[in-house]
Coordinates of C-alpha atoms in Angstrom, one line a residue:
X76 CA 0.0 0.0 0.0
X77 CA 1.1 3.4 -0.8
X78 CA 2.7 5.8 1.9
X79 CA -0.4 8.3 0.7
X80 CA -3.9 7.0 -1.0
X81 CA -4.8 10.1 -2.4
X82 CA -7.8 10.7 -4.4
X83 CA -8.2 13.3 -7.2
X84 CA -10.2 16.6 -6.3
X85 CA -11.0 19.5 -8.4
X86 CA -10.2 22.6 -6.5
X87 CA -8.6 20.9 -3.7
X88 CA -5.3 19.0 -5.0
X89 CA -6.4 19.8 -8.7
X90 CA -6.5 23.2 -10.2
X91 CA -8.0 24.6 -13.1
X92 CA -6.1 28.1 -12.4
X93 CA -2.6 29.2 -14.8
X94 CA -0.4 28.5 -11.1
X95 CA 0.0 25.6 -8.7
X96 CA -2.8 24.5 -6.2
X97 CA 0.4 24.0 -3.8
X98 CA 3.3 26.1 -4.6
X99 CA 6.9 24.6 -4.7
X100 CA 9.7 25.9 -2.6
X101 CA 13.3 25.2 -3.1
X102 CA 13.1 22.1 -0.7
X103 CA 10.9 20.8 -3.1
X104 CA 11.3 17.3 -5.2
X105 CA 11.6 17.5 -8.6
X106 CA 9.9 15.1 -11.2
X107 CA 11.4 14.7 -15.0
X108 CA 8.7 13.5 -16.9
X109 CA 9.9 11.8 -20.4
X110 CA 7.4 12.0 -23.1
X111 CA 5.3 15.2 -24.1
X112 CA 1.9 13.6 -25.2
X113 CA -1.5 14.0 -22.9
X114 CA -0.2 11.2 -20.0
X115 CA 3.0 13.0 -19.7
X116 CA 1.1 16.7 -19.8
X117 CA -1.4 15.3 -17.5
X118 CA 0.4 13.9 -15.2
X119 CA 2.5 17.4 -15.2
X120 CA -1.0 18.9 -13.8
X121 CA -1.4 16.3 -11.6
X122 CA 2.1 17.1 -10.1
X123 CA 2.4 20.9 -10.7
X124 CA -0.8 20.5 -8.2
X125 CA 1.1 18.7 -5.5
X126 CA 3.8 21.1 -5.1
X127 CA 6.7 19.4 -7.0
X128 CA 8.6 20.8 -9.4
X129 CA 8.4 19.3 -12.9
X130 CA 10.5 19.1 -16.1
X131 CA 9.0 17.6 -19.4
X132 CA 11.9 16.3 -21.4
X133 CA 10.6 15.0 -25.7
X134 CA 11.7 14.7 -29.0
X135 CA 8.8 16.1 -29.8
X136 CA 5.7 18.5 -29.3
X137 CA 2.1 18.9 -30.7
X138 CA 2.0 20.3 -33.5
X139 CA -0.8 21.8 -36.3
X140 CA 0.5 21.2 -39.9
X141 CA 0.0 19.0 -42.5
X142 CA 3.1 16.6 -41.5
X143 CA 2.6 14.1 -38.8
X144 CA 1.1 14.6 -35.4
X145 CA 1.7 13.4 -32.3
X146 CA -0.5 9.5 -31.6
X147 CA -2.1 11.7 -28.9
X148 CA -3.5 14.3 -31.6
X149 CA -4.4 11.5 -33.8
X150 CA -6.8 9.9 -31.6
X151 CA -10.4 9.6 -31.9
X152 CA -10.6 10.8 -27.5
X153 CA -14.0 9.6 -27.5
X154 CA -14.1 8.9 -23.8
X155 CA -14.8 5.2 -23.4
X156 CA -15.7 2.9 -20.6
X157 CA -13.1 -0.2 -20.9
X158 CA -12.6 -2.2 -23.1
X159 CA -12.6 0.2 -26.1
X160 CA -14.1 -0.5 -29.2
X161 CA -10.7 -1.7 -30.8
X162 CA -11.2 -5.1 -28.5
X163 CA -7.9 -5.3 -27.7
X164 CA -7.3 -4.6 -23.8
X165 CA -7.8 -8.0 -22.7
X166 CA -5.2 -8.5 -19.4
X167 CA -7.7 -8.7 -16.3
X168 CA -5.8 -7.2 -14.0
X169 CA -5.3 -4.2 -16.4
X170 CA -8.7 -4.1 -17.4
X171 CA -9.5 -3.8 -13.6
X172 CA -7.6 -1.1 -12.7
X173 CA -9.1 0.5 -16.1
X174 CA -12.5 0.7 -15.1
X175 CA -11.0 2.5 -11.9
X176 CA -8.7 4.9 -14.4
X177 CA -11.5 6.1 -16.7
X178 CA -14.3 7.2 -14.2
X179 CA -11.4 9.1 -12.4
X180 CA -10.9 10.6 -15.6
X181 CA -14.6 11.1 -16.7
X182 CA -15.6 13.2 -14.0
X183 CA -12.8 15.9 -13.8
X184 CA -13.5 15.7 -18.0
X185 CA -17.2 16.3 -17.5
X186 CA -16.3 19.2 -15.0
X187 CA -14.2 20.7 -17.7
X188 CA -17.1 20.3 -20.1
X189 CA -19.4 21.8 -17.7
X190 CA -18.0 25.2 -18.1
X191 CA -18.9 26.5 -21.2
X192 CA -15.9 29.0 -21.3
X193 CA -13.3 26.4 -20.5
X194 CA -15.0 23.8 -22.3
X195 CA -14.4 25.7 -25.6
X196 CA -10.6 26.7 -24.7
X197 CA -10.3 23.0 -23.6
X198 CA -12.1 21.7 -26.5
X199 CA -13.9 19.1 -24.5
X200 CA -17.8 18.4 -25.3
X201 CA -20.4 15.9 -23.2
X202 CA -21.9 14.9 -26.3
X203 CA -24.2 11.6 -26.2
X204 CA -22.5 8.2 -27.1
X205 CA -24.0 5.4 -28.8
X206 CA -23.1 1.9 -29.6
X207 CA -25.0 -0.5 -31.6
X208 CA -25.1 -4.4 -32.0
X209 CA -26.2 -6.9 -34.8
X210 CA -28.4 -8.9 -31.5
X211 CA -29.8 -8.5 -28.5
X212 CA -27.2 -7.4 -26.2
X213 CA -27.9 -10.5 -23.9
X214 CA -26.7 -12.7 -26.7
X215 CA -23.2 -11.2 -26.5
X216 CA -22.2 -12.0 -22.4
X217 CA -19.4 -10.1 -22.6
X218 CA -20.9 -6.7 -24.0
X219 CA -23.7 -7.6 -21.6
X220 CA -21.9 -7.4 -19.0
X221 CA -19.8 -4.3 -20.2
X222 CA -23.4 -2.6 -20.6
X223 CA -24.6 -3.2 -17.0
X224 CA -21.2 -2.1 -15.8
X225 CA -21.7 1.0 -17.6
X226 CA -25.6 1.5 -16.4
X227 CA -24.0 1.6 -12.4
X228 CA -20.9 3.4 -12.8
X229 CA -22.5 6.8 -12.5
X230 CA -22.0 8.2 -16.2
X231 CA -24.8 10.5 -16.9
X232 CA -27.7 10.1 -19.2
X233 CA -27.7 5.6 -20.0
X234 CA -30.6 5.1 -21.6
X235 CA -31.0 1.3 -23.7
X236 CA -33.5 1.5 -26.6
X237 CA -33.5 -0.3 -30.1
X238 CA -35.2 3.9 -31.2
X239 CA -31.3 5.1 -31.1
X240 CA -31.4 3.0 -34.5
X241 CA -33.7 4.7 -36.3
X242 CA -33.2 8.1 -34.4
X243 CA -29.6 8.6 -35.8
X244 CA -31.0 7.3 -39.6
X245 CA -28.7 3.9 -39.4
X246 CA -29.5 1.4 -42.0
X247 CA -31.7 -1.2 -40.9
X248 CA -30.3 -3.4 -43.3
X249 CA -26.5 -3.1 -41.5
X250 CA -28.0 -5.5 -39.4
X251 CA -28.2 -3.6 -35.9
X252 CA -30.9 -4.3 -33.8
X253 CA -29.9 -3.2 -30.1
X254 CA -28.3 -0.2 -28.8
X255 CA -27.8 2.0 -25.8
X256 CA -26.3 5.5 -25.1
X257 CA -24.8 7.5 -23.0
X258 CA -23.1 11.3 -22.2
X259 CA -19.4 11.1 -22.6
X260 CA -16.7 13.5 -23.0
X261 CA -15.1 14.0 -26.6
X262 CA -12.4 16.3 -27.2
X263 CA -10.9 18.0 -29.7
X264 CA -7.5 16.7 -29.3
X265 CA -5.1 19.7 -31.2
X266 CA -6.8 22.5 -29.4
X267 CA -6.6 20.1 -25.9
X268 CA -2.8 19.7 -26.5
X269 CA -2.2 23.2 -26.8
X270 CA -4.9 24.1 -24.1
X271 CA -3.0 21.7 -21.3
X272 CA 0.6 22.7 -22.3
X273 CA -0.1 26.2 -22.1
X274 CA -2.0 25.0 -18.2
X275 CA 1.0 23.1 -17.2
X276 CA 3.6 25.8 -18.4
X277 CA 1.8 28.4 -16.4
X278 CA 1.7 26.6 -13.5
X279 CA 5.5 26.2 -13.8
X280 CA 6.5 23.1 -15.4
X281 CA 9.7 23.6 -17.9
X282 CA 9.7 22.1 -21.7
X283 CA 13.4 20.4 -22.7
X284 CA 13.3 19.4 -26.2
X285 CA 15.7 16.3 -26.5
X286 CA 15.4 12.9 -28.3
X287 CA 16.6 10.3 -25.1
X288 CA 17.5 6.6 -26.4
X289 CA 18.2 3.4 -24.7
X290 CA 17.0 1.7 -21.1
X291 CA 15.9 4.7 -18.7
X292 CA 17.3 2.2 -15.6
X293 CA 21.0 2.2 -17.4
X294 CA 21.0 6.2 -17.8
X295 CA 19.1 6.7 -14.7
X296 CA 22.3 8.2 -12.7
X297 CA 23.0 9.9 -15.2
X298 CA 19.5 11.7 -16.1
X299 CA 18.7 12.2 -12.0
X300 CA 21.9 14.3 -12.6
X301 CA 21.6 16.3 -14.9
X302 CA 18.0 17.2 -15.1
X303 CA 18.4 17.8 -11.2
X304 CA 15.8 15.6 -10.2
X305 CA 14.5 13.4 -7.5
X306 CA 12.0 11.1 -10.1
X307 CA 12.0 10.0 -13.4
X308 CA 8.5 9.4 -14.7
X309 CA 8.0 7.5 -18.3
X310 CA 5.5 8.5 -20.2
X311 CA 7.1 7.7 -23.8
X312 CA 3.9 5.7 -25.0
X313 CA 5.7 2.9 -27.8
X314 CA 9.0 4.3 -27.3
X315 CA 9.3 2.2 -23.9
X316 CA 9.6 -0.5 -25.9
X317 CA 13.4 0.7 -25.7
X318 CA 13.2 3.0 -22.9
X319 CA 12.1 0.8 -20.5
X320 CA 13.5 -2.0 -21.8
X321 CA 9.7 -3.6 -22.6
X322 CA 9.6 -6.0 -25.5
X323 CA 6.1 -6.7 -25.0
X324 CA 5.3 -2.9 -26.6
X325 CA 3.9 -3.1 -29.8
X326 CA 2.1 -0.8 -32.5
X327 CA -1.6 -0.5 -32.9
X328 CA -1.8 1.4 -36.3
X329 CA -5.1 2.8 -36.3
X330 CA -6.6 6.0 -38.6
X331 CA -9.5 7.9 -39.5
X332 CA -10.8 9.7 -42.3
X333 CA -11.9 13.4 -41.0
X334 CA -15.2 14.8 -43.0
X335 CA -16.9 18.3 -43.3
X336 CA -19.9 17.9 -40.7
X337 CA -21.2 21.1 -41.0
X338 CA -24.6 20.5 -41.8
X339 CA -24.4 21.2 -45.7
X340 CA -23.3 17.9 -48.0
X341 CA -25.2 15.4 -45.0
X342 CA -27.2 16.1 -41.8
X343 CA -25.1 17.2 -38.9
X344 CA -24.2 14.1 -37.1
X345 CA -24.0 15.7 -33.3
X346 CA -23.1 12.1 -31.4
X347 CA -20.6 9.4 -31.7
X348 CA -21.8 6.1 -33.3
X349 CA -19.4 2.7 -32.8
X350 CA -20.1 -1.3 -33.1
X351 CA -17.3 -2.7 -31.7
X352 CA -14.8 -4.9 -32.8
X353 CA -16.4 -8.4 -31.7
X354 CA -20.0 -7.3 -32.6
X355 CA -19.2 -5.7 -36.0
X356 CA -19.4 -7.3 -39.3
X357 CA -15.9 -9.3 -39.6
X358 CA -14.4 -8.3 -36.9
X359 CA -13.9 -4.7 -38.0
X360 CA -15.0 -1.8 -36.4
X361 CA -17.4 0.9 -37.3
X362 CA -16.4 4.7 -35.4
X363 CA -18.5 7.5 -36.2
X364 CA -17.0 10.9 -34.3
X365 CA -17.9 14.5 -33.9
X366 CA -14.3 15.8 -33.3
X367 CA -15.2 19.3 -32.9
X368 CA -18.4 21.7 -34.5
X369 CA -17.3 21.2 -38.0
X370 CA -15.1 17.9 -38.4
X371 CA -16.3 14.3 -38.0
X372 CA -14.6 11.4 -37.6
X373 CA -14.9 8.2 -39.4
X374 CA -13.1 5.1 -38.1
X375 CA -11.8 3.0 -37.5
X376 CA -9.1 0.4 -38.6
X377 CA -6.8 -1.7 -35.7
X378 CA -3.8 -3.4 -37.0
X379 CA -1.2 -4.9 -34.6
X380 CA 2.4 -5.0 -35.4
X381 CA 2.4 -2.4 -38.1
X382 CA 4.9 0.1 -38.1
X383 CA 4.3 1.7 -41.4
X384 CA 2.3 5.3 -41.6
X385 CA 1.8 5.3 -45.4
X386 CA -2.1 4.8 -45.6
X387 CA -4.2 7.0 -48.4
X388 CA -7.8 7.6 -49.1
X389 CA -7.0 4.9 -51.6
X390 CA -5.3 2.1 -49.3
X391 CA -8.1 -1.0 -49.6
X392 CA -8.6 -1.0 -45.4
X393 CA -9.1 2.9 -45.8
X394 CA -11.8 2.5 -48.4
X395 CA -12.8 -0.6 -46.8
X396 CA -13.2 1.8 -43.7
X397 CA -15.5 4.4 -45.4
X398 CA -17.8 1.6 -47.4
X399 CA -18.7 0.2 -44.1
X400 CA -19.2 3.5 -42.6
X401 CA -21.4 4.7 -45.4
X402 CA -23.6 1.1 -45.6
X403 CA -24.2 2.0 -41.6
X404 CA -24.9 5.3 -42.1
X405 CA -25.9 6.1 -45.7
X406 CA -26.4 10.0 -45.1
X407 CA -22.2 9.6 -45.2
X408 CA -22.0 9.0 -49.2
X409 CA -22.0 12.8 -49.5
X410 CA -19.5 13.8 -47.0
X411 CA -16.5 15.6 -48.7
X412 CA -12.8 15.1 -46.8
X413 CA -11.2 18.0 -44.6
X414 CA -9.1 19.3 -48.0
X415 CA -6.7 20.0 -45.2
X416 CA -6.2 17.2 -43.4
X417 CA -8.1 14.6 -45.1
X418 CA -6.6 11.3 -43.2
X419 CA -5.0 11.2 -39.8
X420 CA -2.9 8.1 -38.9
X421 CA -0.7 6.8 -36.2
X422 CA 0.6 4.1 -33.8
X423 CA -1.8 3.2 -30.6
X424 CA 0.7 2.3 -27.6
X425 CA -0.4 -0.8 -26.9
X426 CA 1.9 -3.7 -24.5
X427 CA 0.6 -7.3 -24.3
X428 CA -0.3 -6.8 -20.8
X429 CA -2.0 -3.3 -21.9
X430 CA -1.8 -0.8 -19.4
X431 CA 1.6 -0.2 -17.2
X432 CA 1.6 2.1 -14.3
X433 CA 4.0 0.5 -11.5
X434 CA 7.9 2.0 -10.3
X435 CA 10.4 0.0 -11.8
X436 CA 11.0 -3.1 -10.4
X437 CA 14.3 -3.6 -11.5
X438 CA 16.9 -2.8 -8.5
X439 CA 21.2 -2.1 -8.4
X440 CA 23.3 -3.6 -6.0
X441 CA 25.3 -1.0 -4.0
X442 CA 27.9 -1.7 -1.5
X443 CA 26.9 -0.2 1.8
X444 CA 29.9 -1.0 4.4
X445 CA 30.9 -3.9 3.1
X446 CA 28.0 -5.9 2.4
X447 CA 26.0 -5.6 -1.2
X448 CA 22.4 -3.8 -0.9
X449 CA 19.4 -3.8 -3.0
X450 CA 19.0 -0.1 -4.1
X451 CA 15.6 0.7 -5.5
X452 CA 15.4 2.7 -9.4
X453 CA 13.7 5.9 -9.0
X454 CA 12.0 5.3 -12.1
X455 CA 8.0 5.4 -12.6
X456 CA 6.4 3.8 -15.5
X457 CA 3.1 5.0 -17.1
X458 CA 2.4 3.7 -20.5
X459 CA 0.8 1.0 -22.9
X460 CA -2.5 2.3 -23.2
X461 CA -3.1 1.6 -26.5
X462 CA -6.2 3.6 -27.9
X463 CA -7.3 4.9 -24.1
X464 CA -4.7 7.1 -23.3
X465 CA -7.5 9.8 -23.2
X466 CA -9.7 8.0 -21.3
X467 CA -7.7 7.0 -18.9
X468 CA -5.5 9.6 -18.3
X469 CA -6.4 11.6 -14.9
X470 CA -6.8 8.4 -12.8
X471 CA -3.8 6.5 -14.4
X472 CA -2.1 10.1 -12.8
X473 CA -3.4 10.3 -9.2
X474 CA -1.8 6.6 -9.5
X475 CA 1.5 7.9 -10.6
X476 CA 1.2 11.0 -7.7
X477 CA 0.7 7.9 -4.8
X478 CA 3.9 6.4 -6.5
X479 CA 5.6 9.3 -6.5
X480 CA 5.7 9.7 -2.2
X481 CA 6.4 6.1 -2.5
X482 CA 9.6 6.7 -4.4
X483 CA 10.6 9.9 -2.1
X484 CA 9.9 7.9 1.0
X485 CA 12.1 5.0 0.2
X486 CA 9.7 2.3 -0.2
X487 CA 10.6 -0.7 -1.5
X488 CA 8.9 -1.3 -5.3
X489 CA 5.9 -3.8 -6.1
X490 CA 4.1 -5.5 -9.0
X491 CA 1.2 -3.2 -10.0
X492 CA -2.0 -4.3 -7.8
X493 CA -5.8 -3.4 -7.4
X494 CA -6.1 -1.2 -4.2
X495 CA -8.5 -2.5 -2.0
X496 CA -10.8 0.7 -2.2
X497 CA -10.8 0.4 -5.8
X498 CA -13.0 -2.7 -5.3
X499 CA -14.6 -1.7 -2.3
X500 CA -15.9 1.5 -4.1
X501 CA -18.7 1.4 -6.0
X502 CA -20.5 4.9 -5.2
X503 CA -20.2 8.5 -7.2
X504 CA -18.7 10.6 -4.8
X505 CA -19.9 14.0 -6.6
X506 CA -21.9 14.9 -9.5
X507 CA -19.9 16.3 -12.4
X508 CA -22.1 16.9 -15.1
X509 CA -24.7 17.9 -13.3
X510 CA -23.1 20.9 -11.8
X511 CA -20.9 23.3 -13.0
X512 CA -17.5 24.2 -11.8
X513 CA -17.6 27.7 -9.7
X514 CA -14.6 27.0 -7.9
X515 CA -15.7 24.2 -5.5
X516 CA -14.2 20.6 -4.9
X517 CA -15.4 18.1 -7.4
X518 CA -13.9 14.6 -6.1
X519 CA -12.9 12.1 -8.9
X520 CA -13.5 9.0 -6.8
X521 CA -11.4 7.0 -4.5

């Protein structure tokens, strides 16, 4: 058990203000955070909050041309209660923890969404969320149970009808014949990258641009050093295939072909629609998207083990992508492409175990007076979420925060675990969606 068990909560150990909830002083730890996507900017918040001083060390930043984005700009950030519609988070105890992770992270998203004003600098929406199957749901156990799990979790607005079919004009002849909803967050990922760097650089963190190569735990002298810190989190997504020395990391190519959805070639489509991967037609998944007022998303493809970002509008899974998109919902033979940015494309995280947020358990011997020691690495590990990092990312951070006293307190390192209260827990602690933010304390859940 950690040394501290501390829960998120909005306006108490989580700020939405440009400084620290807790400022630093110079007796303060600093954390170096490796990787610049959302987990590594989030979990800068997360610590900014606590009163640490944080450095974000990454090859690379988000960016907002027509080359290639970061995988955390490329997602679809539909928020999604686990496992996603890609089907491939299938490690129990990871799953587990997952279902902790994402309401953690739903209700400090829905708080953000609450406020119009910081919803639209945020780029977050609650926008209703709708998933479809080719059955009754009770014929498929495991979305069965996925749906019930969903219905007590305390996300707003479940509703289960067979209407959402004909309500959203999908083609009866696709085959659905069951469905349910519900209000999720969806965000608009480049203006969300800019929005939380911009947070975390107010509130103090520093930006190192540098491209770091090799194990983490054979450099970790050396970057403790230099950087001046006290903690080295990993946040490197794929790239700890190398940096922490994980050959179970592997790529989840994904992509999605962005659409005008501003009302004029098709009828605005204002919620998500998804079947997932085991209910869809052959295994392949059908991802409808509102990304933001005028682009929508159409998905989605899953392809382990490919490195390769060459898709086109003309690659056969791409059109594949968009035929069975358009047989679901025909009103999408008229959509035109974004003439800007017609296909995004990257490489999900994903680790065969899925989900990694545990110190490194890896240890040095040291002589101490003679007689060889087990010296614990100072290194924290927070990757492998494949196409969840969204999703997941707030409560996979108060994690890392509880680690992070562990680590400054000397503890010895263990396997990742379900906490007890995680299990015990089964009650909303606040409404988020509800309510709007005014300043008050919004608690994420225990």
């Amino acid at each position: 058990m950690s040394v501290v068990d501390q829960p998120l909560i909005l306006g108490e150990n989580l700020s939405l203000e440009p400084f620290p909830q807790q400022s630093p002083d110079a007796s303060s730890s600093t954390i170096l955070i490796v990787g610049g996507g959302v987990t590594g900017l989030i979990n800068a918040w997360v610590l900014l909050d606590r009163g640490y001083h944080v450095t974000v060390v990454s090859k690379e930043w988000a960016s907002f041309t027509d080359q290639q984005r970061l995988t955390s700009q490329i997602a679809g950030a539909l928020w999604e209660f686990p496992p996603a519609v890609c089907g491939q988070h299938t490690d129990v105890l990871s799953l587990k923890k997952s279902k902790h992770w994402c309401m953690v992270a739903y209700d400090i998203w829905a708080a953000i969404a609450s406020n119009p004003s910081l919803a639209a600098l945020a780029g977050v929406q609650m926008r209703a969320s709708n998933f479809f199957f080719p059955c009754p749901i009770e014929d498929l156990p495991a979305q069965h149970h996925k749906m019930e799990e969903i219905a007590n979790s305390g996300v707003h607005g479940f509703s289960r009808s067979a209407e959402s079919i004909h309500k959203h004009g999908i083609n009866p002849r696709y085959g659905a014949v069951d469905a349910y909803e519900h209000l999720a967050p969806v965000i608009d990922t480049d203006r969300c990258m800019e929005w939380l760097r911009l947070l975390v650089q107010s509130k103090g963190a520093k930006f190192h641009t540098e491209t770091i190569t090799g194990d983490l735990f054979s450099q970790e002298q050396e970057l403790l050093t230099r950087f001046a810190a006290d903690v080295i989190l990993n946040c490197t997504g794929l790239s700890a295939l190398s940096l922490a020395g994980d050959k179970t990391c592997y790529p989840l190519r994904g992509a999605l072909i962005r659409v005008v959805n501003d009302g004029t070639d098709f009828p605005k489509v204002e919620s998500s629609l998804a079947i997932t991967a085991d209910a869809a037609q052959d295994n392949e998944i059908v991802f409808i998207v509102p990304r933001n007022d005028n682009i929508l998303l159409i998905g989605g493809v899953a392809q382990p083990g490919r490195w390769d970002l060459d898709l086109t509008l003309e690659s056969p899974e791409i059109k594949r992508m968009r035929t069975r998109a358009e047989a679901f919902l025909p009103s999408l033979k008229h959509a035109r492409v974004d003439p800007e940015y017609p296909i995004a494309q990257g490489l999900r995280p994903a680790r065969e175990k899925n989900i990694r947020v545990e110190r490194e358990l890896r240890t040095r011997t040291m002589d101490s007076h003679g007689e060889p020691s087990e010296e614990a690495s100072r290194i924290i590990h927070d990757y492998g979420h494949g196409g969840s990092g969204w999703s997941l990312s707030f409560g996979c951070a108060a994690d890392v925060a509880n680690l992070v006293e562990d680590v400054l307190h000397n503890l010895p390192a263990s396997r990742m675990k379900v906490r007890e209260k995680v299990a015990v827990e089964n009650t909303r602690l606040a409404t988020v969606s509800e309510q709007r933010f005014k300043g008050g304390s919004i608690r994420a859940r225990l």
